[in-house]
Amino acid sequence: MVAASLAALMHTAPDASAHASRAAVSCEGSNTISFSPGLSLAAQPTRISGSGAYSCLSTDPALRSGTSTISGGGRNGCFFSDATTVERITWNTGERTTVTYRLGNVQQVAGQAVVLVVGRVVEGRFKGQTVASPGLQVTVDPLTCASKRGVELITGPSTLVIL
């Protein structure tokens, strides 16, 4: 859900807007992600946790929303990421989906965390399908990457597209 540039990642990721019309699920919502320790200029071992909430359109009209928990870790910084993140989604239908994101990019640009992660559903509804989740989360202070504490929390709008 930093080593590669966002442009390069977008090139390797499915184009969510082009595929949204044929997506199994296309959702908009928000995510809040915590980093411990906070993201800094130098990459270091980091734990990731968070949550998400989505409103959705789906090929199944009964599926209209979902909430998620996010966890993971790896070597992360404001300009580098080598992490695996898991998002566990519970749909309004009671069904569940587990997504593993191994390809991701989080870059701090003028105080904004530009996020794009690409993954695969590994368990539950939509198993085997590709997931793209771009978003723009706000960092309150753009100089936080250079501070001793680093970026500990990002929050903001996100999209979840299951193809």
CSV table of N, CA and C in Angstrom, one decimal:
chain,number,residue,atom,x,y,z
A,1,MET,N,1.7,-1.3,0.0
A,1,MET,CA,0.0,0.0,0.0
A,1,MET,C,3.3,2.4,0.0
A,2,VAL,N,8.5,3.2,-1.8
A,2,VAL,CA,9.2,4.5,-1.9
A,2,VAL,C,10.4,4.4,-2.7
A,3,ALA,N,11.0,3.2,-2.9
A,3,ALA,CA,12.2,3.1,-3.7
A,3,ALA,C,12.0,3.5,-5.1
A,4,ALA,N,10.9,3.1,-5.7
A,4,ALA,CA,10.6,3.5,-7.1
A,4,ALA,C,9.9,4.8,-7.2
A,5,SER,N,10.0,5.5,-8.2
A,5,SER,CA,9.2,6.7,-8.4
A,5,SER,C,7.8,6.4,-8.6
A,6,LEU,N,6.9,7.3,-8.3
A,6,LEU,CA,5.5,7.1,-8.5
A,6,LEU,C,5.2,6.8,-9.9
A,7,ALA,N,5.8,7.5,-10.8
A,7,ALA,CA,5.6,7.4,-12.2
A,7,ALA,C,5.9,5.9,-12.7
A,8,ALA,N,7.0,5.4,-12.2
A,8,ALA,CA,7.4,4.1,-12.6
A,8,ALA,C,6.4,3.1,-12.0
A,9,LEU,N,6.0,3.3,-10.8
A,9,LEU,CA,5.0,2.4,-10.2
A,9,LEU,C,3.7,2.4,-10.9
A,10,MET,N,3.3,3.6,-11.3
A,10,MET,CA,2.0,3.7,-12.1
A,10,MET,C,2.1,3.0,-13.4
A,11,HIS,N,3.3,3.0,-14.0
A,11,HIS,CA,3.5,2.3,-15.2
A,11,HIS,C,3.4,0.7,-15.0
A,12,THR,N,3.8,0.2,-13.9
A,12,THR,CA,3.7,-1.2,-13.7
A,12,THR,C,2.4,-1.6,-13.1
A,13,ALA,N,1.6,-0.7,-12.5
A,13,ALA,CA,0.4,-1.0,-11.9
A,13,ALA,C,-0.8,-1.0,-12.9
A,14,PRO,N,-1.9,-1.7,-12.6
A,14,PRO,CA,-3.0,-1.6,-13.5
A,14,PRO,C,-3.6,-0.2,-13.4
A,15,ASP,N,-4.0,0.4,-14.5
A,15,ASP,CA,-4.6,1.7,-14.5
A,15,ASP,C,-6.0,1.6,-13.9
A,16,ALA,N,-6.2,2.0,-12.6
A,16,ALA,CA,-7.4,1.8,-11.9
A,16,ALA,C,-8.6,2.6,-12.6
A,17,SER,N,-8.3,3.8,-13.1
A,17,SER,CA,-9.4,4.5,-13.7
A,17,SER,C,-9.9,3.8,-15.0
A,18,ALA,N,-9.0,3.3,-15.8
A,18,ALA,CA,-9.4,2.6,-17.0
A,18,ALA,C,-10.1,1.3,-16.8
A,19,HIS,N,-9.7,0.7,-15.7
A,19,HIS,CA,-10.3,-0.6,-15.4
A,19,HIS,C,-11.5,-0.6,-14.4
A,20,ALA,N,-11.8,0.6,-13.9
A,20,ALA,CA,-12.9,0.7,-12.9
A,20,ALA,C,-14.2,0.2,-13.4
A,21,SER,N,-14.5,0.4,-14.7
A,21,SER,CA,-15.8,0.0,-15.2
A,21,SER,C,-15.9,-1.6,-15.3
A,22,ARG,N,-14.7,-2.3,-15.4
A,22,ARG,CA,-14.8,-3.7,-15.4
A,22,ARG,C,-14.3,-4.3,-14.1
A,23,ALA,N,-14.1,-3.5,-13.1
A,23,ALA,CA,-13.7,-4.0,-11.8
A,23,ALA,C,-14.8,-4.8,-11.2
A,24,ALA,N,-14.4,-5.8,-10.4
A,24,ALA,CA,-15.3,-6.6,-9.6
A,24,ALA,C,-15.8,-5.6,-8.5
A,25,VAL,N,-15.0,-4.8,-7.9
A,25,VAL,CA,-15.3,-3.8,-6.9
A,25,VAL,C,-14.5,-2.5,-7.1
A,26,SER,N,-15.2,-1.4,-7.0
A,26,SER,CA,-14.5,-0.1,-7.1
A,26,SER,C,-15.0,0.7,-5.9
A,27,CYS,N,-14.0,1.1,-5.0
A,27,CYS,CA,-14.4,1.7,-3.8
A,27,CYS,C,-13.7,3.0,-3.6
A,28,GLU,N,-14.3,4.0,-2.9
A,28,GLU,CA,-13.7,5.2,-2.5
A,28,GLU,C,-13.9,5.3,-1.0
A,29,GLY,N,-12.9,5.8,-0.3
A,29,GLY,CA,-13.0,6.0,1.1
A,29,GLY,C,-11.8,6.7,1.7
A,30,SER,N,-11.4,6.3,2.9
A,30,SER,CA,-10.2,6.9,3.6
A,30,SER,C,-9.4,5.8,4.4
A,31,ASN,N,-8.2,6.1,4.5
A,31,ASN,CA,-7.3,5.2,5.3
A,31,ASN,C,-6.5,6.1,6.3
A,32,THR,N,-6.2,5.5,7.4
A,32,THR,CA,-5.3,6.1,8.4
A,32,THR,C,-4.2,5.0,8.7
A,33,ILE,N,-3.0,5.4,8.5
A,33,ILE,CA,-1.9,4.5,8.6
A,33,ILE,C,-0.9,5.0,9.6
A,34,SER,N,-0.4,4.2,10.5
A,34,SER,CA,0.6,4.5,11.5
A,34,SER,C,1.9,3.8,11.2
A,35,PHE,N,3.0,4.5,11.4
A,35,PHE,CA,4.4,3.9,11.2
A,35,PHE,C,5.1,3.9,12.5
A,36,SER,N,5.7,2.8,12.9
A,36,SER,CA,6.5,2.8,14.2
A,36,SER,C,7.8,2.1,13.9
A,37,PRO,N,8.9,2.7,14.1
A,37,PRO,CA,9.1,4.2,14.3
A,37,PRO,C,8.6,5.0,13.1
A,38,GLY,N,8.5,6.3,13.2
A,38,GLY,CA,8.0,7.1,12.1
A,38,GLY,C,9.0,7.1,10.9
A,39,LEU,N,8.4,7.3,9.8
A,39,LEU,CA,9.2,7.4,8.5
A,39,LEU,C,10.1,8.6,8.6
A,40,SER,N,11.4,8.3,8.3
A,40,SER,CA,12.4,9.4,8.3
A,40,SER,C,13.1,9.4,7.0
A,41,LEU,N,14.1,10.3,6.9
A,41,LEU,CA,14.9,10.4,5.6
A,41,LEU,C,15.6,9.0,5.3
A,42,ALA,N,16.1,8.4,6.4
A,42,ALA,CA,16.8,7.1,6.2
A,42,ALA,C,15.9,6.0,6.5
A,43,ALA,N,15.9,5.0,5.6
A,43,ALA,CA,15.0,3.8,5.8
A,43,ALA,C,15.5,3.0,7.0
A,44,GLN,N,14.5,2.4,7.7
A,44,GLN,CA,14.8,1.6,8.8
A,44,GLN,C,13.6,0.6,9.0
A,45,PRO,N,13.9,-0.5,9.8
A,45,PRO,CA,12.8,-1.4,10.1
A,45,PRO,C,11.6,-0.7,10.7
A,46,THR,N,10.4,-0.9,10.1
A,46,THR,CA,9.2,-0.2,10.6
A,46,THR,C,8.0,-1.1,10.6
A,47,ARG,N,7.2,-1.0,11.6
A,47,ARG,CA,5.9,-1.7,11.6
A,47,ARG,C,4.8,-0.7,11.1
A,48,ILE,N,3.8,-1.3,10.4
A,48,ILE,CA,2.7,-0.5,9.8
A,48,ILE,C,1.4,-1.1,10.3
A,49,SER,N,0.5,-0.1,10.7
A,49,SER,CA,-0.8,-0.5,11.2
A,49,SER,C,-1.8,0.6,10.8
A,50,GLY,N,-3.1,0.2,10.7
A,50,GLY,CA,-4.0,1.2,10.3
A,50,GLY,C,-5.4,0.6,10.1
A,51,SER,N,-6.2,1.5,9.5
A,51,SER,CA,-7.6,1.1,9.2
A,51,SER,C,-8.1,1.8,8.0
A,52,GLY,N,-9.2,1.3,7.4
A,52,GLY,CA,-9.8,1.9,6.2
A,52,GLY,C,-11.3,1.8,6.3
A,53,ALA,N,-12.0,2.6,5.5
A,53,ALA,CA,-13.5,2.5,5.4
A,53,ALA,C,-13.8,3.0,4.0
A,54,TYR,N,-14.7,2.2,3.3
A,54,TYR,CA,-14.9,2.4,1.9
A,54,TYR,C,-16.4,2.3,1.6
A,55,SER,N,-16.8,3.1,0.6
A,55,SER,CA,-18.1,3.0,-0.1
A,55,SER,C,-17.9,2.5,-1.5
A,56,CYS,N,-18.7,1.5,-1.9
A,56,CYS,CA,-18.3,0.7,-3.1
A,56,CYS,C,-19.4,0.6,-4.1
A,57,LEU,N,-18.9,0.4,-5.3
A,57,LEU,CA,-19.8,-0.1,-6.4
A,57,LEU,C,-19.2,-1.5,-6.8
A,58,SER,N,-20.1,-2.4,-7.1
A,58,SER,CA,-19.6,-3.8,-7.3
A,58,SER,C,-20.5,-4.5,-8.4
A,59,THR,N,-19.9,-5.5,-9.0
A,59,THR,CA,-20.7,-6.4,-9.9
A,59,THR,C,-21.8,-7.1,-9.1
A,60,ASP,N,-21.7,-7.1,-7.8
A,60,ASP,CA,-22.7,-7.7,-6.9
A,60,ASP,C,-23.4,-6.5,-6.2
A,61,PRO,N,-24.6,-6.1,-6.6
A,61,PRO,CA,-25.3,-4.9,-6.0
A,61,PRO,C,-25.4,-5.0,-4.5
A,62,ALA,N,-25.3,-6.2,-3.9
A,62,ALA,CA,-25.5,-6.3,-2.4
A,62,ALA,C,-24.2,-5.7,-1.7
A,63,LEU,N,-23.1,-5.8,-2.4
A,63,LEU,CA,-21.8,-5.3,-1.8
A,63,LEU,C,-21.7,-3.8,-2.0
A,64,ARG,N,-21.8,-3.1,-0.9
A,64,ARG,CA,-21.9,-1.6,-1.0
A,64,ARG,C,-20.8,-0.9,-0.2
A,65,SER,N,-20.2,-1.6,0.8
A,65,SER,CA,-19.2,-0.9,1.6
A,65,SER,C,-18.3,-2.0,2.3
A,66,GLY,N,-17.2,-1.4,2.9
A,66,GLY,CA,-16.3,-2.3,3.6
A,66,GLY,C,-15.5,-1.5,4.6
A,67,THR,N,-15.0,-2.2,5.6
A,67,THR,CA,-14.0,-1.6,6.5
A,67,THR,C,-12.8,-2.5,6.6
A,68,SER,N,-11.7,-2.0,6.9
A,68,SER,CA,-10.5,-2.8,6.9
A,68,SER,C,-9.6,-2.5,8.1
A,69,THR,N,-8.7,-3.5,8.3
A,69,THR,CA,-7.6,-3.3,9.2
A,69,THR,C,-6.3,-3.6,8.4
A,70,ILE,N,-5.3,-2.8,8.6
A,70,ILE,CA,-4.0,-2.9,7.9
A,70,ILE,C,-2.9,-3.2,8.8
A,71,SER,N,-2.0,-4.1,8.4
A,71,SER,CA,-0.8,-4.4,9.2
A,71,SER,C,0.3,-4.8,8.3
A,72,GLY,N,1.5,-4.7,8.8
A,72,GLY,CA,2.7,-5.1,8.1
A,72,GLY,C,3.9,-4.6,8.6
A,73,GLY,N,4.9,-4.7,7.7
A,73,GLY,CA,6.2,-4.1,8.1
A,73,GLY,C,7.3,-4.4,7.1
A,74,GLY,N,8.4,-3.8,7.4
A,74,GLY,CA,9.6,-3.9,6.4
A,74,GLY,C,10.5,-2.8,6.7
A,75,ARG,N,11.3,-2.5,5.7
A,75,ARG,CA,12.3,-1.4,5.8
A,75,ARG,C,11.7,-0.2,5.1
A,76,ASN,N,11.4,0.8,5.8
A,76,ASN,CA,10.7,2.0,5.3
A,76,ASN,C,11.3,3.3,5.6
A,77,GLY,N,11.2,4.3,4.8
A,77,GLY,CA,11.5,5.7,5.0
A,77,GLY,C,10.7,6.5,4.1
A,78,CYS,N,10.9,7.8,4.2
A,78,CYS,CA,10.1,8.7,3.4
A,78,CYS,C,10.4,8.6,1.9
A,79,PHE,N,11.5,8.0,1.5
A,79,PHE,CA,11.8,7.9,0.1
A,79,PHE,C,12.2,6.5,-0.3
A,80,PHE,N,11.9,5.5,0.5
A,80,PHE,CA,12.2,4.1,0.2
A,80,PHE,C,11.3,3.2,1.0
A,81,SER,N,10.8,2.1,0.3
A,81,SER,CA,10.0,1.2,1.0
A,81,SER,C,10.2,-0.2,0.5
A,82,ASP,N,10.4,-1.1,1.4
A,82,ASP,CA,10.5,-2.5,1.0
A,82,ASP,C,9.8,-3.3,2.1
A,83,ALA,N,8.4,-3.3,1.9
A,83,ALA,CA,7.6,-3.8,3.0
A,83,ALA,C,6.5,-4.7,2.4
A,84,THR,N,5.9,-5.5,3.2
A,84,THR,CA,4.7,-6.3,2.9
A,84,THR,C,3.6,-5.8,3.8
A,85,THR,N,2.5,-5.5,3.2
A,85,THR,CA,1.3,-5.0,4.0
A,85,THR,C,0.1,-5.9,3.7
A,86,VAL,N,-0.7,-6.2,4.8
A,86,VAL,CA,-1.9,-7.0,4.6
A,86,VAL,C,-3.1,-6.2,5.0
A,87,GLU,N,-4.1,-6.2,4.1
A,87,GLU,CA,-5.3,-5.5,4.4
A,87,GLU,C,-6.4,-6.5,4.5
A,88,ARG,N,-7.1,-6.6,5.7
A,88,ARG,CA,-8.2,-7.5,5.9
A,88,ARG,C,-9.5,-6.7,5.9
A,89,ILE,N,-10.3,-7.0,4.8
A,89,ILE,CA,-11.5,-6.2,4.6
A,89,ILE,C,-12.7,-7.0,5.0
A,90,THR,N,-13.6,-6.4,5.7
A,90,THR,CA,-14.9,-7.0,6.0
A,90,THR,C,-16.0,-6.2,5.2
A,91,TRP,N,-16.7,-6.9,4.3
A,91,TRP,CA,-17.7,-6.2,3.5
A,91,TRP,C,-19.0,-6.1,4.2
A,92,ASN,N,-19.9,-5.2,3.8
A,92,ASN,CA,-21.2,-5.1,4.5
A,92,ASN,C,-22.0,-6.4,4.4
A,93,THR,N,-21.7,-7.3,3.5
A,93,THR,CA,-22.4,-8.6,3.4
A,93,THR,C,-21.9,-9.6,4.4
A,94,GLY,N,-20.9,-9.2,5.2
A,94,GLY,CA,-20.3,-10.2,6.2
A,94,GLY,C,-19.2,-11.0,5.6
A,95,GLU,N,-19.0,-11.0,4.3
A,95,GLU,CA,-17.9,-11.7,3.7
A,95,GLU,C,-16.5,-11.0,4.0
A,96,ARG,N,-15.4,-11.7,3.8
A,96,ARG,CA,-14.1,-11.1,4.1
A,96,ARG,C,-13.2,-11.3,2.9
A,97,THR,N,-12.2,-10.4,2.8
A,97,THR,CA,-11.2,-10.5,1.8
A,97,THR,C,-9.9,-10.1,2.4
A,98,THR,N,-8.8,-10.9,2.2
A,98,THR,CA,-7.5,-10.6,2.7
A,98,THR,C,-6.6,-10.3,1.5
A,99,VAL,N,-6.0,-9.1,1.5
A,99,VAL,CA,-5.1,-8.6,0.4
A,99,VAL,C,-3.7,-8.5,0.9
A,100,THR,N,-2.8,-9.0,0.2
A,100,THR,CA,-1.3,-8.8,0.5
A,100,THR,C,-0.8,-7.9,-0.6
A,101,TYR,N,-0.2,-6.8,-0.1
A,101,TYR,CA,0.5,-5.8,-1.0
A,101,TYR,C,2.0,-6.0,-0.8
A,102,ARG,N,2.6,-6.3,-1.9
A,102,ARG,CA,4.1,-6.5,-1.9
A,102,ARG,C,4.7,-5.4,-2.8
A,103,LEU,N,3.9,-4.7,-3.6
A,103,LEU,CA,4.5,-3.7,-4.5
A,103,LEU,C,3.8,-2.4,-4.0
A,104,GLY,N,4.6,-1.4,-3.6
A,104,GLY,CA,4.0,-0.2,-3.1
A,104,GLY,C,5.0,0.9,-3.1
A,105,ASN,N,4.4,2.1,-3.0
A,105,ASN,CA,5.2,3.4,-3.1
A,105,ASN,C,4.5,4.4,-2.2
A,106,VAL,N,5.2,4.9,-1.3
A,106,VAL,CA,4.8,6.0,-0.4
A,106,VAL,C,5.8,7.1,-0.5
A,107,GLN,N,5.5,8.2,-1.1
A,107,GLN,CA,6.4,9.3,-1.2
A,107,GLN,C,5.8,10.6,-0.5
A,108,GLN,N,6.7,11.3,0.2
A,108,GLN,CA,6.3,12.5,0.9
A,108,GLN,C,6.6,13.6,-0.1
A,109,VAL,N,5.6,14.3,-0.6
A,109,VAL,CA,5.7,15.4,-1.6
A,109,VAL,C,5.0,16.6,-1.0
A,110,ALA,N,5.8,17.6,-0.6
A,110,ALA,CA,5.3,18.9,0.0
A,110,ALA,C,4.3,18.6,1.1
A,111,GLY,N,4.6,17.7,2.0
A,111,GLY,CA,3.8,17.4,3.1
A,111,GLY,C,2.6,16.5,2.9
A,112,GLN,N,2.5,15.9,1.7
A,112,GLN,CA,1.5,15.0,1.3
A,112,GLN,C,2.1,13.6,1.1
A,113,ALA,N,1.5,12.6,1.6
A,113,ALA,CA,2.0,11.2,1.4
A,113,ALA,C,1.2,10.7,0.1
A,114,VAL,N,1.9,10.6,-1.0
A,114,VAL,CA,1.3,10.0,-2.2
A,114,VAL,C,1.5,8.5,-2.1
A,115,VAL,N,0.4,7.8,-2.1
A,115,VAL,CA,0.5,6.3,-1.9
A,115,VAL,C,-0.1,5.6,-3.1
A,116,LEU,N,0.6,4.5,-3.5
A,116,LEU,CA,0.1,3.6,-4.5
A,116,LEU,C,0.6,2.2,-4.1
A,117,VAL,N,-0.3,1.3,-3.8
A,117,VAL,CA,0.0,-0.1,-3.5
A,117,VAL,C,-0.7,-1.0,-4.5
A,118,VAL,N,-0.1,-2.0,-4.9
A,118,VAL,CA,-0.7,-3.0,-5.8
A,118,VAL,C,-0.5,-4.4,-5.1
A,119,GLY,N,-1.6,-5.2,-5.1
A,119,GLY,CA,-1.5,-6.4,-4.4
A,119,GLY,C,-2.4,-7.5,-5.0
A,120,ARG,N,-2.6,-8.6,-4.3
A,120,ARG,CA,-3.4,-9.7,-4.7
A,120,ARG,C,-4.3,-10.2,-3.6
A,121,VAL,N,-5.5,-10.6,-3.9
A,121,VAL,CA,-6.4,-11.2,-2.9
A,121,VAL,C,-5.9,-12.6,-2.6
A,122,VAL,N,-5.5,-12.9,-1.4
A,122,VAL,CA,-4.9,-14.2,-1.1
A,122,VAL,C,-5.9,-15.1,-0.3
A,123,GLU,N,-7.0,-14.5,0.1
A,123,GLU,CA,-8.0,-15.3,0.9
A,123,GLU,C,-9.4,-14.6,0.8
A,124,GLY,N,-10.4,-15.5,0.8
A,124,GLY,CA,-11.8,-14.9,0.9
A,124,GLY,C,-12.3,-14.6,-0.4
A,125,ARG,N,-13.3,-13.7,-0.4
A,125,ARG,CA,-14.0,-13.3,-1.6
A,125,ARG,C,-13.0,-12.6,-2.6
A,126,PHE,N,-13.1,-12.8,-3.8
A,126,PHE,CA,-12.2,-12.3,-4.9
A,126,PHE,C,-10.8,-12.9,-4.9
A,127,LYS,N,-10.6,-14.1,-4.2
A,127,LYS,CA,-9.3,-14.7,-4.1
A,127,LYS,C,-8.7,-14.8,-5.5
A,128,GLY,N,-7.4,-14.4,-5.6
A,128,GLY,CA,-6.6,-14.5,-6.9
A,128,GLY,C,-6.7,-13.2,-7.7
A,129,GLN,N,-7.6,-12.3,-7.4
A,129,GLN,CA,-7.7,-11.1,-8.2
A,129,GLN,C,-6.7,-10.0,-7.7
A,130,THR,N,-6.4,-9.1,-8.7
A,130,THR,CA,-5.5,-8.0,-8.4
A,130,THR,C,-6.2,-6.8,-7.8
A,131,VAL,N,-5.4,-6.2,-6.9
A,131,VAL,CA,-6.0,-5.0,-6.2
A,131,VAL,C,-5.0,-3.8,-6.4
A,132,ALA,N,-5.6,-2.7,-6.7
A,132,ALA,CA,-4.8,-1.4,-6.7
A,132,ALA,C,-5.5,-0.5,-5.7
A,133,SER,N,-4.6,0.2,-5.0
A,133,SER,CA,-5.1,1.1,-4.0
A,133,SER,C,-4.3,2.4,-3.9
A,134,PRO,N,-4.6,3.4,-4.8
A,134,PRO,CA,-3.9,4.7,-4.8
A,134,PRO,C,-4.6,5.6,-3.8
A,135,GLY,N,-3.9,6.6,-3.2
A,135,GLY,CA,-4.5,7.5,-2.3
A,135,GLY,C,-3.5,8.7,-2.0
A,136,LEU,N,-4.1,9.7,-1.4
A,136,LEU,CA,-3.3,10.9,-1.0
A,136,LEU,C,-3.6,11.1,0.5
A,137,GLN,N,-2.6,10.8,1.3
A,137,GLN,CA,-2.8,11.0,2.8
A,137,GLN,C,-2.0,12.3,3.2
A,138,VAL,N,-2.6,13.0,4.1
A,138,VAL,CA,-2.0,14.3,4.5
A,138,VAL,C,-1.1,14.1,5.7
A,139,THR,N,0.1,14.7,5.6
A,139,THR,CA,1.0,14.8,6.7
A,139,THR,C,0.9,16.2,7.2
A,140,VAL,N,0.7,16.4,8.5
A,140,VAL,CA,0.4,17.8,9.0
A,140,VAL,C,1.6,18.7,8.7
A,141,ASP,N,2.8,18.3,8.9
A,141,ASP,CA,4.0,19.1,8.8
A,141,ASP,C,4.9,18.5,7.7
A,142,PRO,N,5.1,19.3,6.6
A,142,PRO,CA,6.0,18.8,5.6
A,142,PRO,C,7.4,18.5,5.9
A,143,LEU,N,7.9,19.0,7.0
A,143,LEU,CA,9.3,18.8,7.4
A,143,LEU,C,9.4,17.6,8.4
A,144,THR,N,8.3,16.9,8.6
A,144,THR,CA,8.4,15.8,9.6
A,144,THR,C,9.3,14.7,9.2
A,145,CYS,N,9.5,14.5,7.9
A,145,CYS,CA,10.5,13.4,7.5
A,145,CYS,C,11.9,13.7,8.1
A,146,ALA,N,12.3,14.9,8.2
A,146,ALA,CA,13.6,15.3,8.7
A,146,ALA,C,13.7,15.4,10.2
A,147,SER,N,12.5,15.3,10.9
A,147,SER,CA,12.5,15.4,12.4
A,147,SER,C,13.0,14.1,13.0
A,148,LYS,N,13.3,14.1,14.3
A,148,LYS,CA,13.7,12.9,15.1
A,148,LYS,C,12.6,11.9,15.1
A,149,ARG,N,11.3,12.3,15.3
A,149,ARG,CA,10.2,11.4,15.4
A,149,ARG,C,9.8,10.8,14.0
A,150,GLY,N,10.0,11.6,12.9
A,150,GLY,CA,9.6,11.2,11.6
A,150,GLY,C,8.0,11.2,11.4
A,151,VAL,N,7.6,10.7,10.3
A,151,VAL,CA,6.1,10.7,10.0
A,151,VAL,C,5.5,9.4,10.6
A,152,GLU,N,4.8,9.7,11.7
A,152,GLU,CA,4.2,8.6,12.4
A,152,GLU,C,2.8,8.2,12.0
A,153,LEU,N,2.1,9.2,11.3
A,153,LEU,CA,0.7,8.9,10.9
A,153,LEU,C,0.4,9.7,9.6
A,154,ILE,N,-0.3,9.0,8.7
A,154,ILE,CA,-0.8,9.6,7.5
A,154,ILE,C,-2.3,9.2,7.4
A,155,THR,N,-3.1,10.2,7.0
A,155,THR,CA,-4.6,9.9,6.8
A,155,THR,C,-5.1,10.7,5.7
A,156,GLY,N,-6.1,10.1,5.0
A,156,GLY,CA,-6.8,10.8,3.9
A,156,GLY,C,-7.5,9.9,3.0
A,157,PRO,N,-7.9,10.4,1.8
A,157,PRO,CA,-8.7,9.6,0.9
A,157,PRO,C,-7.9,8.5,0.2
A,158,SER,N,-8.6,7.5,-0.1
A,158,SER,CA,-8.0,6.3,-0.7
A,158,SER,C,-9.0,5.6,-1.6
A,159,THR,N,-8.5,4.9,-2.6
A,159,THR,CA,-9.4,4.1,-3.5
A,159,THR,C,-8.9,2.7,-3.4
A,160,LEU,N,-9.9,1.8,-3.6
A,160,LEU,CA,-9.6,0.4,-3.6
A,160,LEU,C,-10.3,-0.2,-4.8
A,161,VAL,N,-9.6,-0.8,-5.7
A,161,VAL,CA,-10.1,-1.4,-7.0
A,161,VAL,C,-9.7,-2.8,-7.0
A,162,ILE,N,-10.6,-3.7,-7.1
A,162,ILE,CA,-10.3,-5.1,-7.3
A,162,ILE,C,-10.7,-5.5,-8.7
A,163,LEU,N,-9.7,-6.0,-9.4
A,163,LEU,CA,-9.9,-6.3,-10.9
A,163,LEU,C,-10.1,-7.8,-11.1
